[in-house]
């Protein structure tokens, strides 16, 4: 059986076109951020990303403690490598403990888009067939390709040596989707009668939650009910958020043995108190906060402000534009934005743009795609459709094509074959559309321009939107297409965000 398993791994490696020549180019004794040795998958991925020997500050500080099983809150600004910081310790444990199969990892995110991205990176780093992206509620104990119920064993109130079908060790999904998988019901038609059946029985839910060894909460400040403002503190909590329910249940069923990893760019006392409450700990016993070397002075002021602060910063390489439109209707604003994208594509076929719909723009993604096609924008796509792909491996492959991620142990056979020329890949452009709520935490490789339709909900939201471009020292542009009234409100944020908005006129190039 071990020989067959090794052959399966080799087949996965061969499918990824990871040749012996390529392997020979990799260092045999690679280390990273305090980890003495790395798996071939991690070495390959980090080598291709050109930062095998240059971990970011948060990675230098946090990777080793997380690998040793310590719970922590990762506090670092956007684009600082938090995803790799919490994934690498988990995936390296999976490689070193492949025969043991002790426990699973659950990674919770606020949105499906961010979950899809995290799943893509996790698949690059993990052993083959161990990562599962949950795009819609399902029985979490079943393998992705099977509709049969999972085989589980439950011992006297505690879970030991949980047996599951398949090799899934890492489950990634939005908190709401994971919650509905455990506690929601699906509509079914049985003999002409409409019924509602739970995706998982209570026993299956206990088995699943009790087998969690790692619990990761990415963008934790959006997953929990953090009271930042005075109005928030005065308001009563109507109900627990899905992530809070899941975290509390896992803590109880595992008797506190689960390693808790939370990550956010905004960490203050309110968040630490809420996390401690959810974990059933005194308010002063929240897991320790880890910050990168050199970030302490900046972060200390934020941490002690009590209001969470604005730890997220917009890269200095980003230029900010405001394009006021003659009309104030959603149609007029969207038309101006569509014409700008078309002009950019006419100038360069390799244009890479993200189209962000603000909450108050009054347009859906479906309608926006129709408008973009009407005005001749080439191949606009919904970001969620590109990343989701029904939770199959196609999701990961498409994500890699957009984000530039690549690694060992995955097959590209499900996608149409394209030229392997790096120059052609760089010249391939895209126009993706998403909502304001979905953009936080996403990384799109070489994203040149973000076009915001309507004024974002607030300065914090704008910071996260603008932070999608201009990463890793590259230049980027953010164009805000708004009404004249919204333009005045937008420019009032300049001092708060420490940026300058450059006015644009219709037809003017950036």
Coordinates of C-alpha atoms in Angstrom, one line a residue:
X1 CA 0.0 0.0 0.0
X2 CA 2.9 2.3 0.8
X3 CA 4.4 1.6 -2.6
X4 CA 1.1 2.4 -4.3
X5 CA 0.8 5.6 -2.4
X6 CA 4.3 6.6 -3.4
X7 CA 3.5 5.8 -7.0
X8 CA 0.4 8.0 -6.8
X9 CA 2.5 10.9 -5.5
X10 CA 5.0 10.4 -8.3
X11 CA 2.2 10.5 -10.8
X12 CA 1.0 13.8 -9.4
X13 CA 4.4 15.2 -9.6
X14 CA 4.8 14.0 -13.2
X15 CA 1.4 15.5 -14.1
X16 CA 2.7 18.9 -12.8
X17 CA 5.6 18.6 -15.3
X18 CA 8.0 18.8 -12.3
X19 CA 11.0 17.3 -14.1
X20 CA 14.2 15.9 -12.6
X21 CA 16.1 18.8 -14.1
X22 CA 13.9 21.2 -12.3
X23 CA 14.3 19.3 -9.1
X24 CA 18.0 19.4 -9.4
X25 CA 18.0 23.2 -9.5
X26 CA 16.4 23.3 -6.1
X27 CA 18.4 23.4 -2.9
X28 CA 18.4 20.1 -1.1
X29 CA 18.6 21.6 2.4
X30 CA 16.2 24.5 2.0
X31 CA 15.1 26.3 5.2
X32 CA 12.6 29.1 5.7
X33 CA 11.7 31.4 8.6
X34 CA 13.0 29.1 11.3
X35 CA 11.9 25.8 9.7
X36 CA 15.1 23.7 9.3
X37 CA 13.9 21.6 6.4
X38 CA 11.1 22.1 3.8
X39 CA 9.1 19.7 1.8
X40 CA 9.8 19.5 -2.0
X41 CA 6.4 21.2 -2.6
X42 CA 7.2 24.2 -0.3
X43 CA 10.7 24.5 -1.7
X44 CA 9.5 24.5 -5.3
X45 CA 6.7 27.0 -4.6
X46 CA 9.0 29.4 -2.6
X47 CA 11.8 29.0 -5.1
X48 CA 9.5 29.9 -8.0
X49 CA 8.1 32.9 -6.1
X50 CA 11.7 34.1 -5.6
X51 CA 11.5 34.5 -1.8
X52 CA 12.8 31.2 -0.6
X53 CA 15.5 33.1 1.4
X54 CA 13.7 36.3 2.1
X55 CA 10.7 35.8 4.4
X56 CA 8.7 38.8 5.3
X57 CA 8.9 40.2 8.8
X58 CA 5.7 38.5 10.0
X59 CA 6.9 35.2 8.5
X60 CA 10.2 35.4 10.2
X61 CA 8.6 35.9 13.6
X62 CA 5.5 33.6 13.4
X63 CA 6.2 30.5 11.2
X64 CA 8.4 28.7 13.7
X65 CA 6.0 29.2 16.7
X66 CA 3.0 28.1 14.7
X67 CA 4.9 25.0 13.5
X68 CA 5.5 24.2 17.1
X69 CA 1.8 24.2 17.8
X70 CA 1.5 27.6 19.5
X71 CA -1.8 29.6 19.1
X72 CA -1.4 33.2 18.0
X73 CA -3.0 36.3 16.4
X74 CA -1.0 37.4 13.4
X75 CA -1.0 41.2 13.1
X76 CA 0.4 42.6 9.9
X77 CA -0.6 44.9 7.1
X78 CA -2.1 43.8 3.8
X79 CA 0.3 42.2 1.4
X80 CA 2.7 41.1 4.2
X81 CA 2.4 37.3 3.6
X82 CA 0.0 36.3 6.3
X83 CA -1.6 33.6 4.2
X84 CA 1.8 31.8 3.7
X85 CA 2.6 32.4 7.4
X86 CA -0.3 30.3 8.7
X87 CA -0.4 27.8 5.8
X88 CA 3.2 26.7 5.8
X89 CA 3.4 25.4 9.4
X90 CA 0.2 23.3 8.7
X91 CA 1.2 21.9 5.3
X92 CA 4.7 21.1 6.5
X93 CA 3.2 19.1 9.4
X94 CA 1.0 17.3 6.9
X95 CA 4.1 16.3 4.8
X96 CA 6.0 15.1 7.9
X97 CA 3.1 13.2 9.4
X98 CA 1.5 11.7 6.3
X99 CA 1.1 8.3 7.9
X100 CA -0.4 9.5 11.1
X101 CA -3.5 11.4 9.8
X102 CA -4.1 13.1 13.2
X103 CA -6.8 15.7 12.9
X104 CA -7.8 18.2 10.3
X105 CA -7.4 21.9 9.6
X106 CA -10.3 24.3 9.1
X107 CA -9.6 27.7 7.5
X108 CA -12.5 30.2 7.8
X109 CA -12.7 33.3 5.7
X110 CA -15.3 36.1 5.4
X111 CA -16.0 35.4 1.7
X112 CA -15.9 32.6 -0.8
X113 CA -13.5 34.6 -3.1
X114 CA -10.9 34.8 -0.3
X115 CA -11.5 31.1 0.5
X116 CA -10.9 30.1 -3.1
X117 CA -7.6 32.0 -3.1
X118 CA -6.5 30.5 0.1
X119 CA -7.4 27.0 -1.2
X120 CA -5.3 27.6 -4.3
X121 CA -2.2 28.5 -2.2
X122 CA -2.9 25.5 0.1
X123 CA -3.0 23.1 -2.8
X124 CA 0.3 24.3 -4.0
X125 CA 1.9 23.5 -0.6
X126 CA 0.0 20.5 0.6
X127 CA 0.3 16.7 -0.2
X128 CA -1.8 15.7 -3.1
X129 CA -5.6 15.4 -2.6
X130 CA -5.5 16.8 1.0
X131 CA -7.1 20.2 0.4
X132 CA -10.8 20.7 -0.1
X133 CA -12.5 23.9 -1.0
X134 CA -16.2 24.2 0.2
X135 CA -18.1 26.4 -2.2
X136 CA -21.5 25.4 -1.1
X137 CA -23.0 23.5 2.0
X138 CA -22.3 19.8 1.9
X139 CA -21.5 16.9 4.2
X140 CA -18.0 17.7 5.3
X141 CA -17.2 14.1 6.2
X142 CA -17.7 12.8 2.6
X143 CA -15.0 13.0 0.0
X144 CA -15.7 15.6 -2.7
X145 CA -16.4 13.0 -5.4
X146 CA -18.8 10.8 -3.3
X147 CA -22.4 11.4 -2.4
X148 CA -22.4 8.6 0.2
X149 CA -22.2 9.4 3.9
X150 CA -18.8 9.3 5.5
X151 CA -17.8 6.4 7.8
X152 CA -17.2 7.7 11.3
X153 CA -16.5 6.3 14.7
X154 CA -17.5 8.0 17.9
X155 CA -16.3 7.0 21.3
X156 CA -18.2 7.9 24.5
X157 CA -18.5 11.7 24.0
X158 CA -14.9 12.2 22.8
X159 CA -13.5 11.8 19.3
X160 CA -10.4 9.5 18.8
X161 CA -8.9 8.3 15.6
X162 CA -11.7 9.7 13.5
X163 CA -12.1 7.7 10.3
X164 CA -13.2 9.6 7.2
X165 CA -13.4 8.6 3.6
X166 CA -10.7 10.2 1.5
X167 CA -7.5 11.9 2.5
X168 CA -8.8 15.4 3.1
X169 CA -6.8 17.2 5.8
X170 CA -7.4 20.9 5.0
X171 CA -10.9 22.3 4.6
X172 CA -11.2 25.9 3.3
X173 CA -14.4 27.8 3.1
X174 CA -16.3 30.9 4.2
X175 CA -17.5 30.8 7.8
X176 CA -21.1 30.9 6.6
X177 CA -20.7 28.0 4.2
X178 CA -19.0 25.8 6.8
X179 CA -21.6 26.7 9.4
X180 CA -24.5 25.9 7.0
X181 CA -22.8 22.5 6.2
X182 CA -22.9 21.6 9.8
X183 CA -26.2 23.1 11.0
X184 CA -28.1 23.9 7.8
X185 CA -30.7 21.9 5.9
X186 CA -31.1 21.2 2.2
X187 CA -34.4 21.0 0.4
X188 CA -35.1 17.7 -1.2
X189 CA -37.9 16.1 -3.1
X190 CA -38.8 12.6 -1.8
X191 CA -41.7 10.8 -3.6
X192 CA -43.2 14.1 -4.6
X193 CA -43.0 15.6 -1.1
X194 CA -40.7 18.5 -0.4
X195 CA -38.6 17.9 2.7
X196 CA -35.7 19.5 4.4
X197 CA -32.8 17.3 5.4
X198 CA -29.7 18.2 7.3
X199 CA -26.4 18.0 5.4
X200 CA -24.9 16.3 8.5
X201 CA -26.4 14.6 11.5
X202 CA -25.6 15.9 14.9
X203 CA -23.3 12.9 15.5
X204 CA -21.4 13.6 12.3
X205 CA -21.1 17.2 13.2
X206 CA -19.6 16.4 16.6
X207 CA -17.2 14.0 15.0
X208 CA -16.1 16.6 12.4
X209 CA -15.7 19.4 14.9
X210 CA -14.0 17.2 17.4
X211 CA -11.3 16.2 14.9
X212 CA -10.1 19.7 14.3
X213 CA -6.4 20.1 15.1
X214 CA -5.9 23.6 13.5
X215 CA -8.5 26.4 13.3
X216 CA -7.5 29.4 11.2
X217 CA -9.6 32.6 11.1
X218 CA -8.4 34.8 8.2
X219 CA -9.5 38.4 8.4
X220 CA -10.7 37.6 11.9
X221 CA -12.0 41.1 12.6
X222 CA -14.7 40.5 9.9
X223 CA -15.5 37.0 11.2
X224 CA -16.3 38.1 14.8
X225 CA -18.6 40.7 16.2
X226 CA -15.9 43.3 17.2
X227 CA -17.3 46.4 18.9
X228 CA -15.1 49.3 17.8
X229 CA -17.2 52.4 17.9
X230 CA -19.4 53.8 20.7
X231 CA -22.5 52.9 18.8
X232 CA -21.2 49.3 18.4
X233 CA -20.6 49.1 22.2
X234 CA -24.1 50.4 23.0
X235 CA -25.8 48.0 20.6
X236 CA -26.8 44.5 21.8
X237 CA -25.6 41.4 20.0
X238 CA -28.6 40.0 18.1
X239 CA -27.0 36.7 17.4
X240 CA -23.6 35.0 17.2
X241 CA -21.7 35.1 13.9
X242 CA -21.1 31.7 12.2
X243 CA -17.4 31.8 13.0
X244 CA -18.0 32.5 16.7
X245 CA -20.4 29.5 16.9
X246 CA -17.9 27.2 15.1
X247 CA -15.0 28.3 17.2
X248 CA -16.8 27.9 20.5
X249 CA -18.0 24.4 19.5
X250 CA -14.6 23.3 18.4
X251 CA -13.0 24.5 21.6
X252 CA -15.5 22.6 23.7
X253 CA -15.4 19.3 21.7
X254 CA -11.6 19.3 21.6
X255 CA -11.2 20.4 25.3
X256 CA -9.2 23.4 24.2
X257 CA -6.5 21.3 22.4
X258 CA -7.0 22.9 19.0
X259 CA -4.4 25.3 17.8
X260 CA -6.0 28.7 17.1
X261 CA -4.5 30.9 14.5
X262 CA -6.2 34.3 13.8
X263 CA -4.9 36.8 11.2
X264 CA -5.9 40.4 10.5
X265 CA -4.4 43.7 9.6
X266 CA -6.5 45.4 12.3
X267 CA -6.0 44.0 15.9
X268 CA -7.0 46.0 18.9
X269 CA -8.3 45.4 22.4
X270 CA -11.9 44.9 21.3
X271 CA -10.9 42.1 18.9
X272 CA -8.7 40.4 21.6
X273 CA -11.5 40.6 24.1
X274 CA -14.0 39.1 21.6
X275 CA -11.7 36.3 20.6
X276 CA -11.0 35.4 24.2
X277 CA -14.8 35.4 24.9
X278 CA -15.4 33.1 22.0
X279 CA -12.7 30.7 23.1
X280 CA -14.1 30.7 26.6
X281 CA -11.1 32.4 28.1
X282 CA -10.7 35.4 30.5
X283 CA -10.5 38.6 28.5
X284 CA -6.8 39.0 29.3
X285 CA -5.9 35.5 28.1
X286 CA -6.3 35.9 24.4
X287 CA -3.6 34.1 22.3
X288 CA -0.5 36.3 22.0
X289 CA -0.3 38.8 19.2
X290 CA 2.7 38.3 16.8
X291 CA 4.0 41.1 14.7
X292 CA 6.9 41.4 12.3
X293 CA 10.2 42.8 13.5
X294 CA 10.2 46.5 12.7
X295 CA 6.4 46.7 12.9
X296 CA 6.3 47.1 16.6
X297 CA 6.4 50.9 16.9
X298 CA 3.7 51.3 14.3
X299 CA 1.5 48.6 15.6
X300 CA 1.8 49.4 19.3
X301 CA 0.0 52.7 18.8
X302 CA -2.8 50.9 17.0
X303 CA -2.9 48.1 19.6
X304 CA -3.2 50.4 22.5
X305 CA -5.7 52.8 20.9
X306 CA -8.5 50.5 21.8
X307 CA -10.3 51.2 18.6
X308 CA -8.5 48.8 16.4
X309 CA -6.8 51.6 14.3
X310 CA -6.0 51.4 10.6
X311 CA -3.1 49.0 10.3
X312 CA -3.8 48.4 6.7
X313 CA -1.7 50.8 4.5
X314 CA -1.9 51.6 0.8
X315 CA 1.3 51.0 -1.0
X316 CA 3.2 54.2 -2.0
X317 CA 3.4 52.9 -5.5
X318 CA -0.4 53.3 -6.0
X319 CA -1.8 56.4 -7.7
X320 CA -5.4 57.5 -7.0
X321 CA -7.7 59.1 -9.5
X322 CA -11.2 60.5 -9.4
X323 CA -13.4 60.6 -12.5
X324 CA -16.6 62.6 -11.9
X325 CA -19.4 61.8 -14.3
X326 CA -21.9 64.2 -15.8
X327 CA -24.8 62.1 -14.6
X328 CA -25.4 60.9 -11.0
X329 CA -27.4 57.7 -12.0
X330 CA -25.9 54.3 -11.7
X331 CA -26.2 53.8 -15.4
X332 CA -24.2 57.0 -16.2
X333 CA -21.4 56.1 -13.7
X334 CA -21.2 52.5 -15.0
X335 CA -21.1 53.7 -18.7
X336 CA -18.1 56.0 -17.9
X337 CA -16.3 53.1 -16.2
X338 CA -17.0 50.7 -19.1
X339 CA -15.7 53.2 -21.6
X340 CA -12.5 53.7 -19.6
X341 CA -11.9 49.9 -19.5
X342 CA -12.5 49.6 -23.2
X343 CA -10.0 52.5 -23.9
X344 CA -7.4 50.7 -21.7
X345 CA -7.9 47.4 -23.6
X346 CA -7.6 49.2 -27.0
X347 CA -4.3 50.7 -25.8
X348 CA -3.0 47.4 -24.5
X349 CA -4.4 43.9 -24.9
X350 CA -2.6 42.7 -21.8
X351 CA -4.6 45.1 -19.5
X352 CA -5.2 43.5 -16.1
X353 CA -8.1 45.3 -14.3
X354 CA -10.4 44.6 -11.3
X355 CA -13.8 46.2 -11.5
X356 CA -15.2 46.8 -7.9
X357 CA -18.8 47.6 -7.4
X358 CA -19.4 49.7 -4.3
X359 CA -22.3 49.0 -2.0
X360 CA -24.2 52.1 -3.0
X361 CA -23.7 51.9 -6.8
X362 CA -26.9 50.0 -7.3
X363 CA -25.6 47.5 -9.9
X364 CA -25.3 43.8 -9.7
X365 CA -22.4 41.8 -11.1
X366 CA -24.6 40.2 -13.7
X367 CA -25.9 43.5 -15.0
X368 CA -22.4 45.0 -14.9
X369 CA -21.0 42.2 -17.1
X370 CA -23.8 42.8 -19.6
X371 CA -23.0 46.5 -19.7
X372 CA -19.2 45.8 -20.2
X373 CA -19.9 43.4 -23.1
X374 CA -22.3 46.0 -24.6
X375 CA -19.6 48.6 -24.8
X376 CA -17.1 46.2 -26.3
X377 CA -15.0 45.2 -23.2
X378 CA -13.3 41.9 -24.1
X379 CA -14.2 38.9 -22.0
X380 CA -15.2 40.4 -18.7
X381 CA -15.8 37.8 -16.0
X382 CA -17.1 37.5 -12.5
X383 CA -14.3 37.0 -10.0
X384 CA -16.4 34.5 -8.1
X385 CA -17.1 32.5 -11.2
X386 CA -13.4 32.4 -12.0
X387 CA -12.4 31.3 -8.5
X388 CA -15.3 29.1 -7.5
X389 CA -15.8 26.6 -10.4
X390 CA -18.1 24.4 -8.3
X391 CA -15.3 23.5 -5.8
X392 CA -13.5 21.2 -8.2
X393 CA -9.8 21.1 -9.0
X394 CA -10.6 23.4 -11.9
X395 CA -11.0 26.2 -9.4
X396 CA -7.4 25.8 -8.3
X397 CA -6.1 25.7 -11.8
X398 CA -8.0 28.8 -12.9
X399 CA -6.9 30.6 -9.8
X400 CA -3.3 29.8 -10.6
X401 CA -3.7 31.1 -14.1
X402 CA -5.0 34.4 -12.8
X403 CA -2.9 34.8 -9.7
X404 CA 0.4 33.3 -11.0
X405 CA 0.6 30.7 -8.2
X406 CA 2.2 27.4 -9.2
X407 CA 3.6 24.4 -7.4
X408 CA 4.3 20.7 -7.0
X409 CA 1.7 17.9 -7.0
X410 CA -1.1 19.4 -9.0
X411 CA -2.3 18.6 -12.5
X412 CA -3.3 21.0 -15.2
X413 CA -5.0 18.4 -17.4
X414 CA -8.5 19.8 -16.7
X415 CA -7.8 23.1 -18.4
X416 CA -7.3 23.8 -22.1
X417 CA -3.6 23.7 -22.8
X418 CA -1.9 27.0 -23.4
X419 CA 1.6 28.0 -24.4
X420 CA 4.1 27.7 -21.6
X421 CA 5.9 30.8 -22.8
X422 CA 6.3 33.1 -19.8
X423 CA 6.1 36.1 -22.1
X424 CA 2.7 35.0 -23.5
X425 CA 1.4 34.4 -19.9
X426 CA 2.5 37.9 -18.9
X427 CA 0.8 39.4 -22.0
X428 CA -2.6 37.7 -21.2
X429 CA -4.9 40.3 -19.7
X430 CA -8.1 40.0 -17.7
X431 CA -11.1 42.1 -16.5
X432 CA -12.7 40.7 -13.4
X433 CA -15.8 42.1 -11.6
X434 CA -16.6 41.7 -7.9
X435 CA -18.5 43.5 -5.1
X436 CA -16.9 45.7 -2.5
X437 CA -17.4 43.1 0.2
X438 CA -15.5 40.4 -1.7
X439 CA -12.2 42.3 -2.4
X440 CA -10.6 42.2 1.0
X441 CA -7.6 39.9 1.3
X442 CA -7.5 39.0 -2.4
X443 CA -4.2 38.9 -4.4
X444 CA -4.2 39.0 -8.2
X445 CA -0.8 38.8 -9.7
X446 CA 0.4 41.9 -11.7
X447 CA -3.0 43.7 -11.2
X448 CA -2.5 47.0 -12.9
X449 CA -5.7 48.9 -12.3
X450 CA -8.6 48.8 -9.9
X451 CA -11.7 50.6 -11.1
X452 CA -14.2 51.5 -8.4
X453 CA -17.8 52.2 -9.4
X454 CA -19.3 54.5 -6.9
X455 CA -17.9 55.7 -3.6
X456 CA -16.8 53.0 -1.2
X457 CA -18.6 52.7 2.2
X458 CA -15.7 54.3 4.1
X459 CA -12.0 55.0 4.3
X460 CA -11.2 51.5 5.7
X461 CA -13.0 49.9 2.8
X462 CA -11.2 52.1 0.3
X463 CA -7.9 51.1 1.8
X464 CA -8.6 47.4 1.3
X465 CA -9.7 48.1 -2.3
X466 CA -6.7 50.1 -3.2
X467 CA -4.4 47.6 -1.5
X468 CA -5.2 45.0 -4.3
X469 CA -2.8 46.8 -6.6
X470 CA 0.7 48.3 -6.3
X471 CA 1.9 45.2 -4.4
X472 CA 5.5 44.0 -4.2
X473 CA 6.9 47.3 -5.4
X474 CA 4.9 47.3 -8.6
X475 CA 3.0 50.4 -9.8
X476 CA -0.7 50.4 -9.7
X477 CA -3.7 52.7 -10.3
X478 CA -7.1 53.1 -8.6
X479 CA -9.7 55.0 -10.6
X480 CA -12.8 56.0 -8.7
X481 CA -15.7 56.6 -11.1
X482 CA -18.3 58.6 -9.1
X483 CA -20.8 61.5 -9.3
X484 CA -19.6 65.0 -8.6
X485 CA -21.3 64.8 -5.2
X486 CA -19.5 61.6 -4.3
X487 CA -16.2 63.0 -5.6
X488 CA -16.3 65.7 -3.0
X489 CA -16.9 63.2 -0.2
X490 CA -14.2 61.0 -1.5
X491 CA -11.5 63.7 -1.6
X492 CA -12.4 64.5 2.0
X493 CA -10.6 61.3 2.9
X494 CA -7.2 62.4 1.6
X495 CA -5.8 63.6 4.9
X496 CA -7.2 60.5 6.8
X497 CA -5.6 58.1 4.2
X498 CA -2.5 60.2 3.6
X499 CA -3.0 60.1 -0.1
X500 CA -3.9 62.5 -3.0
X501 CA -6.7 62.1 -5.4
X502 CA -5.8 63.2 -9.0
X503 CA -8.9 64.5 -10.9
X504 CA -9.6 63.0 -14.3
X505 CA -11.8 64.1 -17.2
X506 CA -13.9 62.0 -19.5
X507 CA -11.6 60.4 -22.2
X508 CA -8.4 61.3 -20.3
X509 CA -5.8 58.5 -20.0
X510 CA -4.1 57.5 -16.8

